Amino acid sequence: MSILNEFERRLGGAIEGLFTKAFRGGLQPVELATRILKEMDANKSVGVREVWVPNRYVFFLSEPDRERFGQAERSLRRELEQVVREGARERGWALVGPPEVQIETDPSLKPGDFHCRPLLVEDPGTGQSGPPADASPPDALDAELILLDEGKPSKAFRLSKDRVIIGRLAESDIVLDDPGASRRHAEVRRQDGEFVIADLGSTNGTMVNESTVGERTLEEGDRITIGRTVLEFRRR
């Protein structure tokens, strides 16, 4: 049985009669599953030993479609995450972290239309699925840095440690392949429920929203520039 057929079978069993009622007409769950498989193939990154594919998929739906999926959304997300696992396993691709599917509303979309934003999301300090041993509890994983490539999100780093080092050193929590970055360039630390970025005496400095900073509390949407690398701070 194909991944998509198995997805529909599992989803139908998970929400029983609600499947027919909630998903009759309009946007169909299998369309989201199909998009995941396409995005995995289109956004794979070839490494030295493995091929990496995005593990987070954020879907933006119209208001009517989001409302229609409402009661079944949790089951839908869980089954879509299984599609990520099976798609990667079938093709021999690797995931930098556990699969995660989010569903958001975009009021500008018409019923039946949707957008998908794929991201590679890894926990600092580990290349394996799941958080590192010294990570904060799951409910504390409430912020991340999004790597922007030509203004578009391309990779996400969860701020799951109390202190995250950014730099060119391979031992850094967030490693930057950027000649403008110092070996240990900056750090982001958790402090009194906030996240603070501090420059570590770098050669070229650290900028937040185009202003050079020594230390600064980060706010939603702040853009950190290190060399030519731009990272956007987001609460989760």
XYZ file of C-alpha atoms in Angstrom:
236
model
C 0.000 0.000 0.000
C 1.364 3.431 -0.939
C 2.210 6.077 1.655
C -0.774 8.208 0.602
C -3.258 5.321 0.646
C -1.995 4.233 4.050
C -2.316 7.836 5.267
C -5.980 8.015 4.254
C -6.695 4.619 5.813
C -5.115 5.580 9.138
C -6.763 8.999 9.223
C -10.179 7.530 8.485
C -9.733 5.039 11.311
C -8.459 7.657 13.737
C -11.456 9.953 13.467
C -14.078 7.417 12.324
C -17.324 9.012 11.091
C -15.920 12.523 11.431
C -13.660 11.844 8.444
C -16.540 11.730 5.960
C -18.427 14.621 7.523
C -15.548 17.031 8.064
C -13.650 16.408 4.846
C -16.501 16.155 2.350
C -15.734 18.597 -0.476
C -13.146 21.382 -0.393
C -9.524 20.853 0.551
C -8.690 17.190 1.157
C -6.137 15.874 3.687
C -4.412 13.824 0.994
C -3.535 17.092 -0.780
C -1.513 18.127 2.272
C 0.190 14.735 2.455
C 1.048 14.905 -1.249
C 2.552 18.374 -0.788
C 4.772 17.118 2.040
C 6.271 14.432 -0.209
C 6.840 16.980 -2.983
C 8.464 19.481 -0.603
C 10.754 16.787 0.801
C 12.044 16.038 -2.674
C 12.321 19.698 -3.711
C 14.121 20.834 -0.549
C 16.506 17.967 0.163
C 20.060 18.884 1.128
C 22.883 16.555 0.130
C 25.471 16.106 2.870
C 28.722 14.170 2.976
C 27.106 10.947 4.158
C 23.353 11.539 4.074
C 20.606 13.405 2.283
C 18.691 15.635 4.684
C 15.094 16.722 4.188
C 12.874 19.215 6.040
C 11.232 17.873 9.169
C 8.834 20.753 9.906
C 5.951 21.682 7.611
C 3.779 24.698 8.320
C 0.512 24.720 6.354
C -1.472 27.918 5.854
C -5.159 27.289 5.118
C -8.138 29.477 4.368
C -10.425 30.281 7.290
C -13.253 27.982 6.061
C -10.884 25.036 5.528
C -9.209 25.526 8.923
C -12.617 25.654 10.607
C -13.756 22.548 8.743
C -10.685 20.615 9.895
C -11.103 21.880 13.474
C -12.184 18.798 15.451
C -9.917 16.514 13.451
C -6.865 18.783 13.324
C -4.854 16.989 16.011
C -5.323 13.602 14.317
C -4.569 15.155 10.931
C -1.306 16.649 12.160
C -0.256 13.361 13.747
C -0.902 11.397 10.574
C 0.877 13.990 8.408
C 3.908 13.693 10.695
C 3.831 9.947 10.050
C 3.898 10.705 6.316
C 7.148 12.637 6.907
C 8.671 9.635 8.704
C 7.559 7.138 6.086
C 8.530 9.349 3.162
C 12.046 9.803 4.526
C 12.429 6.124 5.413
C 11.192 4.880 2.030
C 13.669 7.088 0.156
C 16.586 6.646 2.536
C 16.600 10.311 3.544
C 17.528 11.620 6.993
C 15.713 14.019 9.330
C 17.622 16.429 11.578
C 14.874 16.268 14.186
C 11.460 14.753 14.876
C 8.726 15.460 12.311
C 6.454 18.378 13.127
C 3.401 19.644 11.269
C 1.725 22.934 12.120
C -1.503 24.324 10.688
C -2.154 28.070 10.598
C -4.861 30.307 9.145
C -4.237 32.775 6.325
C -7.322 34.989 5.856
C -6.124 36.000 2.384
C -6.520 32.460 1.020
C -9.623 31.191 -0.751
C -11.226 27.829 0.190
C -9.243 25.022 -1.363
C -6.017 27.046 -1.582
C -3.109 26.557 0.803
C 0.580 27.293 1.246
C 3.289 25.095 2.754
C 6.506 26.290 4.396
C 9.093 23.483 4.801
C 11.894 23.911 7.344
C 14.894 21.977 8.595
C 14.601 22.243 12.382
C 17.353 20.908 14.595
C 18.123 21.140 18.284
C 21.457 22.885 18.996
C 24.202 20.470 19.931
C 22.705 17.384 18.326
C 22.318 15.943 14.844
C 19.983 13.240 16.079
C 16.227 13.158 16.361
C 14.946 14.560 19.642
C 16.338 17.137 22.069
C 19.850 16.906 23.532
C 20.322 15.435 26.982
C 20.800 18.832 28.613
C 17.882 20.474 26.855
C 15.181 22.246 28.777
C 11.822 20.461 29.201
C 9.616 20.381 26.075
C 7.313 23.122 27.326
C 10.333 25.451 27.554
C 11.184 25.082 23.859
C 9.456 28.343 23.102
C 11.832 30.184 20.791
C 14.002 29.584 17.761
C 16.290 31.268 15.263
C 15.225 31.007 11.621
C 17.999 31.093 9.008
C 16.921 33.319 6.131
C 18.124 32.597 2.608
C 17.416 35.555 0.318
C 14.756 36.650 2.783
C 13.014 33.266 2.922
C 13.099 30.793 5.855
C 15.374 27.851 5.078
C 16.322 26.304 8.415
C 15.340 26.651 12.064
C 17.369 26.221 15.248
C 15.481 25.682 18.478
C 16.788 27.602 21.461
C 16.408 24.563 23.692
C 19.473 25.185 25.856
C 20.039 27.896 28.417
C 23.098 29.033 26.419
C 23.455 28.623 22.654
C 26.784 29.493 20.997
C 26.846 30.777 17.408
C 30.053 30.730 15.350
C 32.279 29.039 12.784
C 33.684 26.457 15.200
C 32.334 22.972 14.578
C 31.719 22.715 18.322
C 29.301 25.653 18.208
C 25.626 24.947 18.835
C 24.754 26.848 15.655
C 27.571 26.501 13.120
C 27.811 29.240 10.491
C 29.664 28.639 7.233
C 30.327 32.350 6.849
C 33.793 33.958 6.553
C 32.413 37.052 8.279
C 31.619 35.076 11.414
C 34.184 34.590 14.176
C 34.973 31.172 15.598
C 32.885 31.959 18.681
C 30.872 34.908 17.501
C 27.844 35.349 19.760
C 25.613 33.599 22.235
C 21.894 33.532 22.967
C 21.045 32.821 26.583
C 17.794 32.307 28.423
C 17.446 34.930 31.159
C 14.394 35.608 33.365
C 12.021 34.204 30.777
C 13.588 36.209 27.961
C 16.268 35.482 25.358
C 19.317 37.715 25.282
C 21.917 37.860 22.503
C 25.457 38.885 23.403
C 28.468 39.428 21.172
C 31.499 37.370 22.270
C 34.160 39.829 21.162
C 33.765 38.998 17.488
C 35.886 40.650 14.810
C 33.029 42.027 12.721
C 30.410 42.530 15.414
C 26.824 41.383 15.842
C 23.894 43.370 14.516
C 20.225 43.298 15.496
C 17.893 45.070 13.088
C 20.936 46.713 11.426
C 22.281 48.156 14.701
C 25.500 46.842 16.237
C 24.899 45.467 19.727
C 26.978 44.215 22.608
C 24.035 42.678 24.407
C 20.308 42.929 23.788
C 17.041 41.240 24.766
C 15.448 39.737 21.675
C 11.905 40.487 20.598
C 9.651 38.694 18.124
C 10.849 39.223 14.552
C 14.265 40.682 15.454
C 16.813 40.002 12.726
C 20.353 39.132 13.769
C 23.101 39.708 11.209
C 26.440 37.923 11.552
C 28.689 38.437 8.528
C 26.333 37.785 5.642
C 24.127 35.451 7.653
C 20.704 36.623 8.805
C 18.799 34.860 11.584
C 15.282 35.829 12.654
C 14.148 35.396 16.251
C 10.723 33.853 16.731
C 8.716 32.704 19.703
C 7.075 29.307 19.289
